[in-house]
Each structure stands twice: as C-alpha cells, then as structure tokens.
PDB file of C-alpha atoms in Angstrom:
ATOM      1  CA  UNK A   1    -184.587  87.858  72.359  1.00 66.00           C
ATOM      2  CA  UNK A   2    -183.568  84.318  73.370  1.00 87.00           C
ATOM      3  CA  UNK A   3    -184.416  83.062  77.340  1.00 88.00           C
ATOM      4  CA  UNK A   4    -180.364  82.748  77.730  1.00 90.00           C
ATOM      5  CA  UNK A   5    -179.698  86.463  76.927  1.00 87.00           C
ATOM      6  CA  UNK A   6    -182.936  87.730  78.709  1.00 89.00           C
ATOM      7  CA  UNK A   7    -180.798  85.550  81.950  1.00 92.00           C
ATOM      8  CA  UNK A   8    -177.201  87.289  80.882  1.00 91.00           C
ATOM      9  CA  UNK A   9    -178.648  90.249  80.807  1.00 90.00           C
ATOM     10  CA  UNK A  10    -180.380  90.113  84.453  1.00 92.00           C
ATOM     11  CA  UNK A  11    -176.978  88.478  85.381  1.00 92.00           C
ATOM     12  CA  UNK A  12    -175.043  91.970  83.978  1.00 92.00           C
ATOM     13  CA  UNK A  13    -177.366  94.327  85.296  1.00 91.00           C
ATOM     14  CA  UNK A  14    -177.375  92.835  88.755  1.00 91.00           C
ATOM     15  CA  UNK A  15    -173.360  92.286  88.675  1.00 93.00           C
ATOM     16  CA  UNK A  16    -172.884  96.075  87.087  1.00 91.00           C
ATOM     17  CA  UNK A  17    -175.328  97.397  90.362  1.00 91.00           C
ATOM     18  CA  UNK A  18    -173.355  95.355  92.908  1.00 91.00           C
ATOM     19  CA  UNK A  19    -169.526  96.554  91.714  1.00 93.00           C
ATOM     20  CA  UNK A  20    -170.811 100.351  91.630  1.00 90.00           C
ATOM     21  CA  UNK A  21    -172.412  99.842  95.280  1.00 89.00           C
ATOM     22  CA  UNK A  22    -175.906 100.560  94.357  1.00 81.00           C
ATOM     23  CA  UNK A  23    -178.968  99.109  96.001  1.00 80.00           C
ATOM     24  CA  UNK A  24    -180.265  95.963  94.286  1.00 88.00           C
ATOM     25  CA  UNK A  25    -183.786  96.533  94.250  1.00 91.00           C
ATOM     26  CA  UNK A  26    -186.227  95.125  92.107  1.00 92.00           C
ATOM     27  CA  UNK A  27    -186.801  98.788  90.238  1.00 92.00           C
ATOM     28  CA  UNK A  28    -183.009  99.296  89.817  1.00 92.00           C
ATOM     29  CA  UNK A  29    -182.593  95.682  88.163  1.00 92.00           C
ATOM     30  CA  UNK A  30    -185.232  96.742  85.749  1.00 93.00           C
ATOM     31  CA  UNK A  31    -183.885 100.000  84.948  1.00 92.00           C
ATOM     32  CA  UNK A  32    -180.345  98.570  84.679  1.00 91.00           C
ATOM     33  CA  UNK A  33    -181.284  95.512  82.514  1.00 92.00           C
ATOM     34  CA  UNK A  34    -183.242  98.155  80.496  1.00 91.00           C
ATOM     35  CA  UNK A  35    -179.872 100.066  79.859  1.00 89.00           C
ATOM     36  CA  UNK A  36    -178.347  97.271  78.520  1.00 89.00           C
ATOM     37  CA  UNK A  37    -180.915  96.705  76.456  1.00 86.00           C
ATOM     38  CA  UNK A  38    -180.699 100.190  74.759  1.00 84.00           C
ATOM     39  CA  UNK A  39    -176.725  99.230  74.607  1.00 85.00           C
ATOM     40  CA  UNK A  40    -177.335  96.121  72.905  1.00 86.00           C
ATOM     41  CA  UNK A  41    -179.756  97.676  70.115  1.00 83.00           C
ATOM     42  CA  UNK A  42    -178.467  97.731  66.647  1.00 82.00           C
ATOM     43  CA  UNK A  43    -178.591 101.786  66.579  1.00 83.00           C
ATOM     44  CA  UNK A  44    -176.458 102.145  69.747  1.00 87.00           C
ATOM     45  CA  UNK A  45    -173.272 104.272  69.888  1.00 89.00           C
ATOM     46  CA  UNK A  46    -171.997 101.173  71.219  1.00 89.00           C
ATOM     47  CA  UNK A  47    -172.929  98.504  68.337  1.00 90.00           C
ATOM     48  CA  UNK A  48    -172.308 101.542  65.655  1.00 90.00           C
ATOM     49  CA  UNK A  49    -168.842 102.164  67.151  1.00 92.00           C
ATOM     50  CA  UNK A  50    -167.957  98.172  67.115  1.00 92.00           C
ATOM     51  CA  UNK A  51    -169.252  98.256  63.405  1.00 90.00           C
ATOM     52  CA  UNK A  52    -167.262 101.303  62.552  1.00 94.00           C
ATOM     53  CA  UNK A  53    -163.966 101.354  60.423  1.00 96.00           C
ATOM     54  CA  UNK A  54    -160.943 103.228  62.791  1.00 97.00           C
ATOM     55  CA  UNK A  55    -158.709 105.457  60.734  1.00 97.00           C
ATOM     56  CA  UNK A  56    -155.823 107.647  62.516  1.00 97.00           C
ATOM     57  CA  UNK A  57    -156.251 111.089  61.493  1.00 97.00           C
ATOM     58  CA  UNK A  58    -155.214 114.466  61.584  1.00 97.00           C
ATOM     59  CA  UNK A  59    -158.622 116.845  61.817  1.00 97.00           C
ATOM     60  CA  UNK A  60    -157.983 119.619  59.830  1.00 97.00           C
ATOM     61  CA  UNK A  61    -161.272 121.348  60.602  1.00 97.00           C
ATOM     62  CA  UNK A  62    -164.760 120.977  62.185  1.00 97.00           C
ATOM     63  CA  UNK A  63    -167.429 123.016  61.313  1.00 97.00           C
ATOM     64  CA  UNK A  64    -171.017 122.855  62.670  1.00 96.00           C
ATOM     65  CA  UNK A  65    -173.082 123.096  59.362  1.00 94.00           C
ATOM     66  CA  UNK A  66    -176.089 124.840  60.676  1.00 93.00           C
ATOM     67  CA  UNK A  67    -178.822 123.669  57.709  1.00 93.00           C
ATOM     68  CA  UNK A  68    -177.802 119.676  58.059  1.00 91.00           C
ATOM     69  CA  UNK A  69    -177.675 120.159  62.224  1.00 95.00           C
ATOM     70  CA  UNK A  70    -173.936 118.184  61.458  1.00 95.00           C
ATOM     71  CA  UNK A  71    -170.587 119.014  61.953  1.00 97.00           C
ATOM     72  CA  UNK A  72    -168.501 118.720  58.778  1.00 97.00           C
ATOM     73  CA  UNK A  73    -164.957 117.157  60.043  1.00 97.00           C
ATOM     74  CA  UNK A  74    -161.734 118.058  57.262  1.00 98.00           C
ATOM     75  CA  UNK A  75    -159.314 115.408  57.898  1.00 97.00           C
ATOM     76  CA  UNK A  76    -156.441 113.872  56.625  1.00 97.00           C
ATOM     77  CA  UNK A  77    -155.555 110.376  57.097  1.00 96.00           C
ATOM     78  CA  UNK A  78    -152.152 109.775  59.059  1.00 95.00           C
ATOM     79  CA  UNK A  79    -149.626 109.123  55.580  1.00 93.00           C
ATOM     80  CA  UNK A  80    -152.280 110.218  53.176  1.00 93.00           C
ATOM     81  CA  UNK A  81    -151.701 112.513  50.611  1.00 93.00           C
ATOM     82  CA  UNK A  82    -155.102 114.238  50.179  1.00 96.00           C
ATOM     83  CA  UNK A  83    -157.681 115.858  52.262  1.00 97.00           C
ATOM     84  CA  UNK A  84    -160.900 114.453  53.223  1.00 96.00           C
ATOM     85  CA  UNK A  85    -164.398 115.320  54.959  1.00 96.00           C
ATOM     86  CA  UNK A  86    -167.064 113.738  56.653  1.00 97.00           C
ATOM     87  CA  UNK A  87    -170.455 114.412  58.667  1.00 95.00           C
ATOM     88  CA  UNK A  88    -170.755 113.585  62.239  1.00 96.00           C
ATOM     89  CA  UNK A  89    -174.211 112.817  63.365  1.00 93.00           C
ATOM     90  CA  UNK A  90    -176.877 115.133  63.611  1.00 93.00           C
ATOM     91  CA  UNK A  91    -176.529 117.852  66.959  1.00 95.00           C
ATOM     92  CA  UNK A  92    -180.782 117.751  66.746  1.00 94.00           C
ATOM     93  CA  UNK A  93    -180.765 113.625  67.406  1.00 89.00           C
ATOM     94  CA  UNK A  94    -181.143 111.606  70.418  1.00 88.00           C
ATOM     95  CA  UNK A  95    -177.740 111.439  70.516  1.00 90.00           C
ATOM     96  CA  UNK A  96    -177.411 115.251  70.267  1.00 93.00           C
ATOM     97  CA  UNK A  97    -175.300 115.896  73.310  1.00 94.00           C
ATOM     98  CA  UNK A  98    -172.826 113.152  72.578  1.00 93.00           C
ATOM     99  CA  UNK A  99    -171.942 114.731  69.546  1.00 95.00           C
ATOM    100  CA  UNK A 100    -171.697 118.143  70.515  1.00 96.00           C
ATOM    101  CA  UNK A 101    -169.265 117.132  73.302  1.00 95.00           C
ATOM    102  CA  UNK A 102    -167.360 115.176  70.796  1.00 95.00           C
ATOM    103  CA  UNK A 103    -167.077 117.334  67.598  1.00 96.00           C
ATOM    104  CA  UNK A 104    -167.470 120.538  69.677  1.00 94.00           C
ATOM    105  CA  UNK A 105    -164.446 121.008  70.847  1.00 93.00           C
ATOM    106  CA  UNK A 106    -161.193 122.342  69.309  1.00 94.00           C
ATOM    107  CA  UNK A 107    -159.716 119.252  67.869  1.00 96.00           C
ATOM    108  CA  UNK A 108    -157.991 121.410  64.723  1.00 95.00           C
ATOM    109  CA  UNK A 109    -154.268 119.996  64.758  1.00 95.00           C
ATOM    110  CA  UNK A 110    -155.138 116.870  66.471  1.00 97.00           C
ATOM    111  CA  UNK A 111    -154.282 113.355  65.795  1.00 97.00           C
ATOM    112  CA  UNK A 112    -157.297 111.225  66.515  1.00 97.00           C
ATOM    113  CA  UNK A 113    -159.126 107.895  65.586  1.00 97.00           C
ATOM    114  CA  UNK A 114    -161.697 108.550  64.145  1.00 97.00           C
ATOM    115  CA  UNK A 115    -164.914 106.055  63.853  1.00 97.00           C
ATOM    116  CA  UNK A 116    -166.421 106.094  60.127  1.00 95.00           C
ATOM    117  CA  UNK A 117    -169.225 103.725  58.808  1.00 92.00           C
ATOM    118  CA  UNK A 118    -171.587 104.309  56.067  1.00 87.00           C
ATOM    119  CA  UNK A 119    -175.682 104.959  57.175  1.00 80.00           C
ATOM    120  CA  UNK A 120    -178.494 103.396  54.573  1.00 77.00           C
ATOM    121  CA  UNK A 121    -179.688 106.891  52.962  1.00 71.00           C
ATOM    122  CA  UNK A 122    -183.689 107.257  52.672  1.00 75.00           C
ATOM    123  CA  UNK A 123    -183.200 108.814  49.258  1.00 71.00           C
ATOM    124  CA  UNK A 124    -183.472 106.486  46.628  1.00 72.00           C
ATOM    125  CA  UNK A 125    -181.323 108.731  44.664  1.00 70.00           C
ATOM    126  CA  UNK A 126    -178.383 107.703  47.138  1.00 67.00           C
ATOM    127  CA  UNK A 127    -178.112 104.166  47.210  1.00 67.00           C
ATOM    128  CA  UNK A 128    -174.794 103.731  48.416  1.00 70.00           C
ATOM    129  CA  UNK A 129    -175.713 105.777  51.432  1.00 76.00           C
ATOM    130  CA  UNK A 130    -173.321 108.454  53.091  1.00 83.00           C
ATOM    131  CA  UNK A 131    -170.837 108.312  55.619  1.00 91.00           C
ATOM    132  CA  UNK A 132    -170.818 109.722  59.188  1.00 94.00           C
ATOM    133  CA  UNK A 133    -168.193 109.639  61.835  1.00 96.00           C
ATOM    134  CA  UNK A 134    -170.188 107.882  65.351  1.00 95.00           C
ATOM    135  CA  UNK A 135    -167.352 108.534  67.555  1.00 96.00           C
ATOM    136  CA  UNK A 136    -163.663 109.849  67.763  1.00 97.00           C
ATOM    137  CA  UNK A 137    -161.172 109.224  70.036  1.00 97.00           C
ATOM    138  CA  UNK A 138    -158.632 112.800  70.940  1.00 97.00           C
ATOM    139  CA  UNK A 139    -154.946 111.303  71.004  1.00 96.00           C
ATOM    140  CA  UNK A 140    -153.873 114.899  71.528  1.00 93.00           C
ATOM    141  CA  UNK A 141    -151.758 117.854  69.211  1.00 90.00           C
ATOM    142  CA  UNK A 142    -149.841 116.954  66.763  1.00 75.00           C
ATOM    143  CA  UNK A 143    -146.021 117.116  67.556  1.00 75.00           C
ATOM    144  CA  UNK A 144    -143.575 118.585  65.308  1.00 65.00           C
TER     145      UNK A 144
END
C-alpha cells in the first residue's frame, strides 16, 4: 500500500469517527482504519459488489441447497424469455450471516437487482469458473 493511501485512509477513519460522534482515540483510529482496510480488500462484499454485473430480475425461487451450504436463486431476467439459476455464496463462509439475511428471506415474486459475477473455480476441470450472486437489492412484489 502506497504512503498516500495509508494517509487517506487515517484521514477516512478519523472523519467517519468524528460524523458518527465517537471518541477519537488512538485505539478507535486503528480499529477504524483497520475496517477500511478489510473494505478495500479485493474479496470484500464491497469491491465484489462494484465488480459485479446488475441485472433486474424477477426471483422465481430460493432454495438453501443443504450439501453446497448455497442458496440456489430461480430467476428470470425482467423481458427475458427463459428461466435462469444461480448460487449465492456459501451460508458456512465468513460472510455467512450476510447471506442468510439476504437470500433468506421470502423474495419469491419479487423484482430485484440482483449482483452476479463469475468466481475463479479451484477445479481445473472448470476453467471458466461459476457464477454466484454477492448481493441483491429487494425492489419489492411484483405488481400486476
């Protein structure tokens, strides 16, 4: 990390503690520069979400697939003529609670953006890798 972004980053923590009327203590700069860090990182929601492709959608179905720890998410893209599916992230990774609060909740009927990039597979056999749906965004049920 370059000396100017090690600065901006001191400069964001201390700015972010001040606006939500923390104490700006040498321990809470750390921890908050730290944080930013971690949002930064290449494998943060954040960066993964920026990377993403946005569809609109209407989910069809989510199902929690119990052997892959993933929820399986039927959709069909807003004036598309066929139905498609897609894995969320795994429920048993460190981002385990986001995804169960976003996939695991009734979003059957719903018109949503939905998030979509493709992850590097570790199986040779799979060199185009596999898709996975980071994030989703609930616009609400769909009106007749």
């Amino acid at each position: 990390m370059e000396e100017n972004e090690k600065r901006r980053n001191v400069e964001l923590a201390y700015l972010s503690l001040m606006l939500s009327g923390k104490k700006v203590s040498e321990c809470e700069l750390a921890s908050e520069v730290l944080k930013i860090s971690r949002a930064k990182g290449e494998k943060s929601l954040a960066m993964l979400v920026q990377s993403s492709i946005k569809i609109t959608v209407k989910v069809l179905s989510v199902v929690l697939e119990e052997s892959s720890k993933r929820y399986v998410i039927t959709f069909r893209q807003i004036g598309g003529d066929s139905d498609e599916t897609i894995r969320s992230e795994r429920t048993d990774g460190r981002r385990g609670k986001d995804v169960m609060q976003l996939w695991g909740r009734d979003l059957k009927n719903h018109i949503c953006i939905l998030f979509k990039h493709n992850e590097e597979s570790k199986d040779p056999s799979k060199s185009g890798g596999f898709r996975v749906a980071p994030y989703v965004i609930d616009l609400g049920l769909q009106k007749n």
